[in-house]
mmCIF file of C-alpha atoms in Angstrom:
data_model
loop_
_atom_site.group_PDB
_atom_site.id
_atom_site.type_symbol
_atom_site.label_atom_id
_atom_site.label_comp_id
_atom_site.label_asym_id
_atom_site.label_seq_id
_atom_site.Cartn_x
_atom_site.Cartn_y
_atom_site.Cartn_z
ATOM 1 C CA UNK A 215 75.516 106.741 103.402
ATOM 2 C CA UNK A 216 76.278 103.516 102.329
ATOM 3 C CA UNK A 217 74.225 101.739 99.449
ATOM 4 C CA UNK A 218 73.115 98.402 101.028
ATOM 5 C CA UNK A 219 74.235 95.238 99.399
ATOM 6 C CA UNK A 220 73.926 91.410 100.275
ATOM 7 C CA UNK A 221 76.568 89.681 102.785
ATOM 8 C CA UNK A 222 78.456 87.066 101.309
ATOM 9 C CA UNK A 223 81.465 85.383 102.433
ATOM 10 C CA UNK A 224 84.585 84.657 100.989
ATOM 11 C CA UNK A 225 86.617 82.544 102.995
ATOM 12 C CA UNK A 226 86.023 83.836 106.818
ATOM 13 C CA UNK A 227 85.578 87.242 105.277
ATOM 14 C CA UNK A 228 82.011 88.521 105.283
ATOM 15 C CA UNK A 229 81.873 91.281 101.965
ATOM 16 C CA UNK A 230 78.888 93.932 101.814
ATOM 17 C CA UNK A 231 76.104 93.756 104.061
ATOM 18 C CA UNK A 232 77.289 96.442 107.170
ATOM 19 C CA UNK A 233 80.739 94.830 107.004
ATOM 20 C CA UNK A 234 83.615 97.401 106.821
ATOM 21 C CA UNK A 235 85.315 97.705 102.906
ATOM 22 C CA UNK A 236 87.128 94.948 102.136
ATOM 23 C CA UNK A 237 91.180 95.748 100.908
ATOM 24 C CA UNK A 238 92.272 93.597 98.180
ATOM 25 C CA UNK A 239 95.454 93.050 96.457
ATOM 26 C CA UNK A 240 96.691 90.690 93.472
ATOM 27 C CA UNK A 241 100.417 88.822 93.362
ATOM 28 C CA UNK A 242 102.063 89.851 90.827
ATOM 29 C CA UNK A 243 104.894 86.774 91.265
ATOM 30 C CA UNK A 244 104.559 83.503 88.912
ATOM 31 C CA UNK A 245 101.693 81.453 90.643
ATOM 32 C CA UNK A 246 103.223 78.460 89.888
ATOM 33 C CA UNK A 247 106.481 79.933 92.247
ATOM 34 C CA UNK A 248 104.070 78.438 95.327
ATOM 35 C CA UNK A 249 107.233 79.354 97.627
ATOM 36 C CA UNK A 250 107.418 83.523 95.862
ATOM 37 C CA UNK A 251 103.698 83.648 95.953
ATOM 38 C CA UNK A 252 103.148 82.409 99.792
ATOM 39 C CA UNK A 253 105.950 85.140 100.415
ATOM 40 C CA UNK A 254 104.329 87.529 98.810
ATOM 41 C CA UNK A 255 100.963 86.907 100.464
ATOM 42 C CA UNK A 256 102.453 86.906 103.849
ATOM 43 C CA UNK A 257 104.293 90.266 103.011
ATOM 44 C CA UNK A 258 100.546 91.628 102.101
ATOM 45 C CA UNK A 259 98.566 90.404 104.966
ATOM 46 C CA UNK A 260 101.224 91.599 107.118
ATOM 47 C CA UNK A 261 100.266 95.479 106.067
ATOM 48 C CA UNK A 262 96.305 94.595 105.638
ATOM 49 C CA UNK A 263 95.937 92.898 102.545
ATOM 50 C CA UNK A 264 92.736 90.790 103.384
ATOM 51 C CA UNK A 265 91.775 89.100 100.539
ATOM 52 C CA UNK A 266 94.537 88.135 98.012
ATOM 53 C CA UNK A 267 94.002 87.226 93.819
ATOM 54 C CA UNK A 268 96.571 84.841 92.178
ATOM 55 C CA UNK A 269 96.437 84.289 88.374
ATOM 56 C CA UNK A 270 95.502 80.874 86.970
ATOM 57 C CA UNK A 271 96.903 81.054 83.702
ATOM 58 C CA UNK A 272 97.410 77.000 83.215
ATOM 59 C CA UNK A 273 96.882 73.657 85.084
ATOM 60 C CA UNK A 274 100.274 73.910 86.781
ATOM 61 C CA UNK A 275 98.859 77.057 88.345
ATOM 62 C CA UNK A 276 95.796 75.583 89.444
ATOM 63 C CA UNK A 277 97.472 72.706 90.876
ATOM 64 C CA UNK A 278 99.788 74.683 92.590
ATOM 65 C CA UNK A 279 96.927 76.642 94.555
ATOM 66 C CA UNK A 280 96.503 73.429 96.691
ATOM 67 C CA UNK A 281 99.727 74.942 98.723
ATOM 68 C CA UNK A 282 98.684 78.276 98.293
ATOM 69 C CA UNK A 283 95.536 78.173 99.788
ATOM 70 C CA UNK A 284 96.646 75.644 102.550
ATOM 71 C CA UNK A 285 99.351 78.173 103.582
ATOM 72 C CA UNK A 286 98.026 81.730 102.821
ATOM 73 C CA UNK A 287 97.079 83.662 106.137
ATOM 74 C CA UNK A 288 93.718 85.290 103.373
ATOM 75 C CA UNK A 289 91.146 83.782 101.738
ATOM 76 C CA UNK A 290 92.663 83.153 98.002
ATOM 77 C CA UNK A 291 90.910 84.755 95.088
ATOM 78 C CA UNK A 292 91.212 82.093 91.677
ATOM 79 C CA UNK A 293 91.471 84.495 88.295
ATOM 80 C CA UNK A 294 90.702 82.722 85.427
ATOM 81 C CA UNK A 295 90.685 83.563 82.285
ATOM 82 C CA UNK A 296 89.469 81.820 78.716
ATOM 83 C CA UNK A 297 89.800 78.322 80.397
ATOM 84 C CA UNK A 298 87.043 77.235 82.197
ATOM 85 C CA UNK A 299 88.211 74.094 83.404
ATOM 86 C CA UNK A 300 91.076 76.275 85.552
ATOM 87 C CA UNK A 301 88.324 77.503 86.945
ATOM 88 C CA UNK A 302 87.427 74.275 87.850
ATOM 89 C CA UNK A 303 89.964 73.197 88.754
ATOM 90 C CA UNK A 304 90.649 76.108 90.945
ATOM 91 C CA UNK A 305 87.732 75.215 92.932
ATOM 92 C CA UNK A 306 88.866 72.059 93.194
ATOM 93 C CA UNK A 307 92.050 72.800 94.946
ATOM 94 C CA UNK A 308 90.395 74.478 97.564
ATOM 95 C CA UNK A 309 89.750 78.774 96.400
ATOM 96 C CA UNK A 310 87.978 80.700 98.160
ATOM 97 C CA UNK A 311 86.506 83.151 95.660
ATOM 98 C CA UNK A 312 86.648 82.876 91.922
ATOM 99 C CA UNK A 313 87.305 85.449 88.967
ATOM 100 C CA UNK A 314 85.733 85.046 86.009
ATOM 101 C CA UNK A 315 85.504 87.520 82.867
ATOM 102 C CA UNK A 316 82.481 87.405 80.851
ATOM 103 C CA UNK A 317 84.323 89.063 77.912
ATOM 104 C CA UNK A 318 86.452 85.867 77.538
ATOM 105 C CA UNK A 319 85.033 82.822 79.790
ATOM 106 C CA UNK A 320 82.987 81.400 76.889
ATOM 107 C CA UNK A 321 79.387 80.348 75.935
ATOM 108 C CA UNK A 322 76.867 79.522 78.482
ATOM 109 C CA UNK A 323 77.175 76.027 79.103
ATOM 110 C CA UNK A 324 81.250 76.439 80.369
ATOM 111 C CA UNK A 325 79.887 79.177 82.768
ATOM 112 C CA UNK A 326 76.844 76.789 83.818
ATOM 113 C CA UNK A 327 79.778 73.972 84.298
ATOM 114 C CA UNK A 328 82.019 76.742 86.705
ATOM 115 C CA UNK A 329 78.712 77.604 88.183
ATOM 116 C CA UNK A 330 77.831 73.977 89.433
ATOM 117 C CA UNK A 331 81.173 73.073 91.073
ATOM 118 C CA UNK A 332 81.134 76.582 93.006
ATOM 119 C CA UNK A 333 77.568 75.990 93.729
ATOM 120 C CA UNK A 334 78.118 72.343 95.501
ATOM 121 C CA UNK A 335 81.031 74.254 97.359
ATOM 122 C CA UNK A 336 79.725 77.396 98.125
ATOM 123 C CA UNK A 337 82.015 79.829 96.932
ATOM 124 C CA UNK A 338 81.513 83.499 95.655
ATOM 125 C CA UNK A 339 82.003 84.127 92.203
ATOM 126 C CA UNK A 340 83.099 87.768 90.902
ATOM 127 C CA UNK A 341 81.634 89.133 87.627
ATOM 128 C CA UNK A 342 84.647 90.924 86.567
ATOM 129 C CA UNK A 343 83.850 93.019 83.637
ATOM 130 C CA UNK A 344 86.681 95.106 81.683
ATOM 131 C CA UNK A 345 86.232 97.335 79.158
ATOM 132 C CA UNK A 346 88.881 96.429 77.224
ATOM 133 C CA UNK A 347 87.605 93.059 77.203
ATOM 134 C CA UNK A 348 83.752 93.400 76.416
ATOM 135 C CA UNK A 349 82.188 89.801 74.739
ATOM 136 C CA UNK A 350 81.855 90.192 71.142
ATOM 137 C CA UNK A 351 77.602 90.203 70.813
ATOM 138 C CA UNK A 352 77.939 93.484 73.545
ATOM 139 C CA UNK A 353 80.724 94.676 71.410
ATOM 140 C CA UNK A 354 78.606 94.654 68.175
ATOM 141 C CA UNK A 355 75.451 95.981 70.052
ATOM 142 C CA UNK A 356 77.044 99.453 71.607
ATOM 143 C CA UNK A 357 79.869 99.761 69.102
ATOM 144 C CA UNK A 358 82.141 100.781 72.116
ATOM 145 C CA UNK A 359 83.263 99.937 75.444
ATOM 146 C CA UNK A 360 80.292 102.106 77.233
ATOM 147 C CA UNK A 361 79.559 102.172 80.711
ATOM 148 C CA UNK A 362 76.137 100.481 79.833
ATOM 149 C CA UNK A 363 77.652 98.627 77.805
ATOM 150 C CA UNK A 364 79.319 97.400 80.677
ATOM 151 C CA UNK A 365 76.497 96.850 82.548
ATOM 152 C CA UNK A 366 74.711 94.793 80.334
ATOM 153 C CA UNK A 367 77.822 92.840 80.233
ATOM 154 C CA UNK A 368 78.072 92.169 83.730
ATOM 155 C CA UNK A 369 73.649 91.715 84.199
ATOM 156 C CA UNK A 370 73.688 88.861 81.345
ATOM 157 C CA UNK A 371 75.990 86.478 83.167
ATOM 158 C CA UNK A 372 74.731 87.267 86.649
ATOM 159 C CA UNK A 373 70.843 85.938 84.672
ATOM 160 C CA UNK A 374 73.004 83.091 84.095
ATOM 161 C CA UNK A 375 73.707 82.036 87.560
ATOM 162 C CA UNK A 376 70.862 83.006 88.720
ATOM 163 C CA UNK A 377 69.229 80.773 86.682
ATOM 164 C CA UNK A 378 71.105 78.311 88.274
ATOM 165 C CA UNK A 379 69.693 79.672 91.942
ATOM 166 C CA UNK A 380 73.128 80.841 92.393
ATOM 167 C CA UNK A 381 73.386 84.228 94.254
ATOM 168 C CA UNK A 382 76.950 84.291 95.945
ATOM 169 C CA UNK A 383 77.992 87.200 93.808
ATOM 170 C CA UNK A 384 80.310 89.819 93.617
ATOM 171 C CA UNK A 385 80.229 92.258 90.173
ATOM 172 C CA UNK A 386 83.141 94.487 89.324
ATOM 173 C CA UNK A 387 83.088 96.545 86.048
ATOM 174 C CA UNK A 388 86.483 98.287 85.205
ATOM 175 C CA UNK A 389 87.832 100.575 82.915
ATOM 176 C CA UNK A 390 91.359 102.823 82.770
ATOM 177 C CA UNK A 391 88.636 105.862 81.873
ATOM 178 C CA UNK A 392 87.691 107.220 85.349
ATOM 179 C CA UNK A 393 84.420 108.999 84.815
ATOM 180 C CA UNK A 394 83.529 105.712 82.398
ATOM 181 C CA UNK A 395 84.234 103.451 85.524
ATOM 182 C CA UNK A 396 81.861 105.875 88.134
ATOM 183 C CA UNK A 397 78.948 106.159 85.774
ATOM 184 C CA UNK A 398 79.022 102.085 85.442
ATOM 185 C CA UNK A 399 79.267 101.510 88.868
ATOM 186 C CA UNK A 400 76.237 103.907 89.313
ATOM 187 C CA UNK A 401 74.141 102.626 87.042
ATOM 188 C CA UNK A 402 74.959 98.818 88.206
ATOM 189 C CA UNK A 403 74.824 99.974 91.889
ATOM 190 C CA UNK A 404 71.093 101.165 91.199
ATOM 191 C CA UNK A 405 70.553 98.096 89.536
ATOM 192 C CA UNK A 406 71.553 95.093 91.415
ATOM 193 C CA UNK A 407 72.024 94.577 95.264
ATOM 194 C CA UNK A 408 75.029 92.322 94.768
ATOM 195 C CA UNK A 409 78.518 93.444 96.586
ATOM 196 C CA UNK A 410 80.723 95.625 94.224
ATOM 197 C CA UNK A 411 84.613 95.599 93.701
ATOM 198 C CA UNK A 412 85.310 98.942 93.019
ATOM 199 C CA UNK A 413 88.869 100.006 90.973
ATOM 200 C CA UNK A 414 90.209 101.496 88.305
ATOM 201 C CA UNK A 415 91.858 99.037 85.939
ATOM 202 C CA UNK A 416 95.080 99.601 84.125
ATOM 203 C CA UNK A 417 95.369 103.027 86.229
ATOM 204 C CA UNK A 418 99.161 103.345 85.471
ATOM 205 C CA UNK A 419 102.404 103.653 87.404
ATOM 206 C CA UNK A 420 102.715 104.679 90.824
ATOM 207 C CA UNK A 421 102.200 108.315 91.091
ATOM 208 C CA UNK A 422 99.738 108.508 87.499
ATOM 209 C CA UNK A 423 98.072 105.530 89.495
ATOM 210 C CA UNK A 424 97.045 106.788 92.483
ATOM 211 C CA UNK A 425 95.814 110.136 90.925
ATOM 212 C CA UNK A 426 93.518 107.808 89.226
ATOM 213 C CA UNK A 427 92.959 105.388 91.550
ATOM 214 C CA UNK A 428 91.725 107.944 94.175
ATOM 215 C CA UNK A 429 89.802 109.977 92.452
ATOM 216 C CA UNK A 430 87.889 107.209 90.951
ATOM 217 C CA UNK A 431 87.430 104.743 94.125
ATOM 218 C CA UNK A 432 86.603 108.219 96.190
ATOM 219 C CA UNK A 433 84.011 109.467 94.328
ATOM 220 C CA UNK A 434 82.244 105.827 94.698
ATOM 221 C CA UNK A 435 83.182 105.578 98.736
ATOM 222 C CA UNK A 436 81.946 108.709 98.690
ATOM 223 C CA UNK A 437 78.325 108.060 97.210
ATOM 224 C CA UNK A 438 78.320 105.294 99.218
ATOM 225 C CA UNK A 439 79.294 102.711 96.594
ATOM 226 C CA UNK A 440 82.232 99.857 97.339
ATOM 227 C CA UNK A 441 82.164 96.724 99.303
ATOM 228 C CA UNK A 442 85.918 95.570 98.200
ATOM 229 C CA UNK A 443 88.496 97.691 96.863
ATOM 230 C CA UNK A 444 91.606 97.063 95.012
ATOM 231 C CA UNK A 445 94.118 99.909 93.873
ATOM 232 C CA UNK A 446 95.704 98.365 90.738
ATOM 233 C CA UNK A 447 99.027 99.906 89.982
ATOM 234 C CA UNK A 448 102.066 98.900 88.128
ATOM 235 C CA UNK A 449 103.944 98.657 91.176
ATOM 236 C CA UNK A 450 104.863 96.866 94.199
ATOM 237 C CA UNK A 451 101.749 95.501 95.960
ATOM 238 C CA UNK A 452 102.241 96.523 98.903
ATOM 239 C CA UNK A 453 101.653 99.884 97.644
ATOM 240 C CA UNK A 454 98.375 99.038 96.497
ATOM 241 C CA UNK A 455 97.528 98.076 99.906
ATOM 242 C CA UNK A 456 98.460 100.895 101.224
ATOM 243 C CA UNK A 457 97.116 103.445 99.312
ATOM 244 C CA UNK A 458 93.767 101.601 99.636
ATOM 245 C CA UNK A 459 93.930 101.971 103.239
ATOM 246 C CA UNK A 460 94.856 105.866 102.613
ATOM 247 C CA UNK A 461 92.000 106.062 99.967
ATOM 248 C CA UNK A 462 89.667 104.505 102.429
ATOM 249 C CA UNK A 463 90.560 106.573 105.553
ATOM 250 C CA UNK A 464 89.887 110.172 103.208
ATOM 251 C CA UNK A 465 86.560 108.850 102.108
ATOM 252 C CA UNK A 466 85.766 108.192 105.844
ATOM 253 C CA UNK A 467 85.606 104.591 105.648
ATOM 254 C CA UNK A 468 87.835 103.121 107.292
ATOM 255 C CA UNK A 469 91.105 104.314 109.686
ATOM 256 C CA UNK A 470 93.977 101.874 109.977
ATOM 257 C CA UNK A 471 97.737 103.136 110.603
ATOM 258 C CA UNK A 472 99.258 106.543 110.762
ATOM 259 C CA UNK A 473 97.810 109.025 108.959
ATOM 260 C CA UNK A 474 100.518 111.874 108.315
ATOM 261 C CA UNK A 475 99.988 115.653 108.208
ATOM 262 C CA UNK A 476 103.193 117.152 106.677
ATOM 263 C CA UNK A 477 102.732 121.313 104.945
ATOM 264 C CA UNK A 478 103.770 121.847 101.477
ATOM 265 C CA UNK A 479 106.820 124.042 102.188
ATOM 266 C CA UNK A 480 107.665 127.702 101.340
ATOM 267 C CA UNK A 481 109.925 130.421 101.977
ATOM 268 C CA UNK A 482 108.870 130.515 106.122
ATOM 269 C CA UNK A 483 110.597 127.162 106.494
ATOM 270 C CA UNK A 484 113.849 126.536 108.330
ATOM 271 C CA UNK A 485 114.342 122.886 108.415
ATOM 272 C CA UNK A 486 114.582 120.199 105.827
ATOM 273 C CA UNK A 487 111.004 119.576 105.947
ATOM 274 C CA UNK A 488 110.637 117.373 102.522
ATOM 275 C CA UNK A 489 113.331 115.112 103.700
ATOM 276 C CA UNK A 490 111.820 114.869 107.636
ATOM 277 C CA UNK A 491 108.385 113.978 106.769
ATOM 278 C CA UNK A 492 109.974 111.110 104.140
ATOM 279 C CA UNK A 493 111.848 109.479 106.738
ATOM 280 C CA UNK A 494 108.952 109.704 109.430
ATOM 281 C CA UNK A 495 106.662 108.306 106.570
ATOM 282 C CA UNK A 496 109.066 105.235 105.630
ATOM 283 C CA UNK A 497 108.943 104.148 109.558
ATOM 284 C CA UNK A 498 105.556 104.626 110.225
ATOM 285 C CA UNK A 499 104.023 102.362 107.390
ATOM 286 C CA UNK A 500 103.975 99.432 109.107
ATOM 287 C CA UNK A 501 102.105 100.826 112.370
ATOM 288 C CA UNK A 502 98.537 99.435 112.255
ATOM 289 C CA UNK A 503 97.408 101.767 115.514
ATOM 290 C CA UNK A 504 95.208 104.790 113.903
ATOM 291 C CA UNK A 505 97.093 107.687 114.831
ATOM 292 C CA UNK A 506 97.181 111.553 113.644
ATOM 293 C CA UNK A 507 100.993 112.060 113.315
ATOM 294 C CA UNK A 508 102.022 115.945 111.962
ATOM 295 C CA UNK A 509 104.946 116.720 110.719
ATOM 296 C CA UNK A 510 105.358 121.136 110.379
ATOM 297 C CA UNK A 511 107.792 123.382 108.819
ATOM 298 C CA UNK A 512 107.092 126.955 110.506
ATOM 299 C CA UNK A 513 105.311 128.624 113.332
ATOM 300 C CA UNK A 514 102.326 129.695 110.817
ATOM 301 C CA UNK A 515 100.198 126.870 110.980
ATOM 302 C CA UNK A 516 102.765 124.124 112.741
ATOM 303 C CA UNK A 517 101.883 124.706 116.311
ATOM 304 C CA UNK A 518 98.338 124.355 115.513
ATOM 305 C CA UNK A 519 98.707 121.425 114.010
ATOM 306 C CA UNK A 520 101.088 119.517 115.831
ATOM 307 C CA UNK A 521 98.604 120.326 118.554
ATOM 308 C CA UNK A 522 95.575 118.691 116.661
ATOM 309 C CA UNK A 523 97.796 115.640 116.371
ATOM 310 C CA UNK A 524 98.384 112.728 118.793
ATOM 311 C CA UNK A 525 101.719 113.404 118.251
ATOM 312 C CA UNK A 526 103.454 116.122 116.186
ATOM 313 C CA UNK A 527 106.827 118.192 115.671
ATOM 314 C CA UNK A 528 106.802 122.193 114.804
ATOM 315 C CA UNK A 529 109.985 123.311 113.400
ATOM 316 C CA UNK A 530 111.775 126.343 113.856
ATOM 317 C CA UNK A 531 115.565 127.466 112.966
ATOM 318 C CA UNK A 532 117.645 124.448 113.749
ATOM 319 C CA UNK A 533 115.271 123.225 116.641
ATOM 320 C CA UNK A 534 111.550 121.869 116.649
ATOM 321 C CA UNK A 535 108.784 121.607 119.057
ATOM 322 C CA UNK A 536 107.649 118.347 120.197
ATOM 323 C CA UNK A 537 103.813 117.865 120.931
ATOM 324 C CA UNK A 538 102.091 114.975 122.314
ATOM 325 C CA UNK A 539 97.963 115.177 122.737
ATOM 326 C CA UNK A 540 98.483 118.861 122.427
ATOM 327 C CA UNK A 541 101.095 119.878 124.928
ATOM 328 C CA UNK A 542 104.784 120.843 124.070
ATOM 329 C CA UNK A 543 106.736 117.745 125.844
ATOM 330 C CA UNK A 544 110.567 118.964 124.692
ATOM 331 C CA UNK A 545 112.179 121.147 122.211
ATOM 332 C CA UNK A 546 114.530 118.816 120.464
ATOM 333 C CA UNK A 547 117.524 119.553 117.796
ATOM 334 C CA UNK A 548 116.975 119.329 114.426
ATOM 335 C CA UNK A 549 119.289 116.291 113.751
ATOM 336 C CA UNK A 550 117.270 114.566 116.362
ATOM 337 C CA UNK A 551 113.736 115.936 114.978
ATOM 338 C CA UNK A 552 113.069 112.387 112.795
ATOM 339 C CA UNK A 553 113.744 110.085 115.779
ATOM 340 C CA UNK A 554 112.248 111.762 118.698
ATOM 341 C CA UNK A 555 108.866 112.023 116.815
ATOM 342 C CA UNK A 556 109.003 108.550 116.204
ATOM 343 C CA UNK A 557 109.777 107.410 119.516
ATOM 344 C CA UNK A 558 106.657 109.582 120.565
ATOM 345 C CA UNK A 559 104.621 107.915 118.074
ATOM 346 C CA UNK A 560 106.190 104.462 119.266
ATOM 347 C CA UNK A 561 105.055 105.019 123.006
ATOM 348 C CA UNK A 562 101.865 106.650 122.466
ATOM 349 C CA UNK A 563 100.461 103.349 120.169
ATOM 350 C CA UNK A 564 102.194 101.177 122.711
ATOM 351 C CA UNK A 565 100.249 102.763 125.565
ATOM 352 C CA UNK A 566 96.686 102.759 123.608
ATOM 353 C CA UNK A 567 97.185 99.021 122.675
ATOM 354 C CA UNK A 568 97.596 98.413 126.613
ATOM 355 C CA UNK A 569 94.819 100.664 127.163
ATOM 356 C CA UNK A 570 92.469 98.486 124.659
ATOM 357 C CA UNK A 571 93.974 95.010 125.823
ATOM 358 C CA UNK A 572 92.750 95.762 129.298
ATOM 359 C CA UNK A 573 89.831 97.063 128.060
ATOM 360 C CA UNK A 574 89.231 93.862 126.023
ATOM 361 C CA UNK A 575 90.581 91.952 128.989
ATOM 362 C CA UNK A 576 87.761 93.842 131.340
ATOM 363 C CA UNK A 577 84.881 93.093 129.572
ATOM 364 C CA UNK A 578 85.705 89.608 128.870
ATOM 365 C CA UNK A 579 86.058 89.354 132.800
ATOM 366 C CA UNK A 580 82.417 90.741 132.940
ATOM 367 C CA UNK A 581 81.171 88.710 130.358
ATOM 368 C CA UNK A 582 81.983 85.499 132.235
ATOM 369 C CA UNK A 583 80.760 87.026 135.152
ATOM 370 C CA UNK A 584 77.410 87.457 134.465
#
């Protein structure tokens, strides 16, 4: 069950409350590259990316978010670091959500001036704690980067804009240690009732990455913890995007694109399975329509799942069976295996988004009706 939290808004996108997990994403181009960054955004958003962070490392990057944020297609996230007058400026320029890391911000009366111009403007300021990062008075009082120390990190600056009757607040607390980055989230989660950001920081590269990354941001989902996500990887983006949308659709979440079934291989197997289920993988990624595509090597448990699928392929010696909402529609060749599953695929998402179009269609007919 999910752990309720407050609604805020960052942009036009409502976080915690009974909204759906938020996916998040960070550029990793030069912000002050306004033409690299809008490209990048657009490439993000365009797999599901639906809030985006840029770095605001110096005033040309803050004064380059003016284009940014007039062009990007998602509510821009401002991180700032050590400065606060970036931050300011950020705000100034038109963010939509704000960064800030307690660890590194400075002394209350910066945060108090940050506070004010997000106040008068209404935008949501994220708490983002790192370990590796801690302020030096938490530092000296728990000796190491704890998860309560953590805590205690991220609870002494939200006192500080509360104090200041702000409450649009998001808190993340991070750490590469996976079990250190739960435990915090716990204890915050049964603390506060502000929207979390849920991650694991400095998780690695790709495949080292998403071990972490999902086994960290699943056991959270899992307990119910998680308003916005972020899989941070030292990769492309887009692969953090996606793998949050994977992460989300195990933990129940969430389903958005093709989730693929595809058997580990052994000696049964009579096709190239390893290289069929990469190429059906690489095509599908882009499909936003949630459906169960399979992808089998033998006749042990291939039928059965192929059958379970919306649409599936069972391979045998040289041939493989073709199923579509559990019935056998042709037997096709092996060399044609790759593309007559995807054409399958293809048509059956094409039919269900004419099938929810006149649905939509219907009821907005109705509607006016009455």
């Amino acid at each position: 069950m999910r752990r309720p939290t407050r609604e805020i808004r960052i942009g036009e996108v409502a976080v915690g409350g009974n909204n759906p997990v938020v996916v998040q994403s960070m550029t990793n181009t030069d912000t002050r590259d306004t033409s690299a960054t809008i490209e990048q955004i657009n490439d993000l958003f365009r797999i599901g990316c639906e809030l985006i962070r840029v770095a605001v490392p110096d005033l040309e990057a803050a004064e380059a978010l003016t284009e940014i944020v007039k062009q990007s297609p998602i509510p821009v996230i401002a991180d700032v670091h050590f400065d606060y007058r970036l931050a300011i400026k950020a705000l100034e320029n038109g963010a939509h959500g704000l960064r800030i890391n307690p660890g590194n911000i400075g002394p209350r009366w910066k945060v108090e001036a940050v506070v004010k111009e997000a106040r008068e403007r209404k935008v949501p300021i994220r708490i983002g704690v790192n370990a590796g990062s801690l302020e030096r008075e938490i530092r000296n009082q728990f000796a190491e980067a704890t998860p309560e120390a953590m805590v205690e990190s991220a609870l002494r600056q939200v006192r500080v804009l509360e104090d200041m009757g702000f409450n649009l607040i998001k808190i993340s607390l991070k750490s590469s240690n996976v079990m250190d980055t739960v435990r915090a989230y716990r204890l915050l989660s049964d603390t506060v009732d502000y929207p979390l950001h849920i991650g694991i920081t400095e998780a690695g590269t790709l495949a080292r990455g998403l071990i972490k990354s999902a086994m960290g941001i699943g056991i959270l989902l899992a307990e119910g913890i998680g308003d916005t996500i972020r899989v941070s990887l030292t990769a492309d983006p887009r692969e953090e995007v996606w793998a949050a949308y994977e992460i989300l659709r195990a933990a129940g979440r969430r389903s958005r694109g093709v989730e693929l079934v595809s058997c580990p291989t052994c000696g049964r197997c009579e096709i190239p399975l390893q290289e069929l289920a990469e190429e059906v993988d690489r095509e599908l990624r882009a499909f936003e329509q949630p459906l169960k595509v399979a992808v089998m090597g033998c006749v042990v448990n291939g039928p059965g799942e192929a059958r379970d699928a919306d649409v599936g392929i069972a391979g045998g010696r040289g041939f493989g069976l073709l199923f579509k909402n559990g019935r056998v529609i042709a037997k096709v060749e092996e060399n044609r295996m790759a593309s007559a599953l995807i054409n399958a695929v293809r048509e059956t998402a094409k039919r269900r988004e004419t099938v929810e179009d006149d649905t939509a269609s219907n009821a907005d007919s109705e509607g006016r009706a009455q």
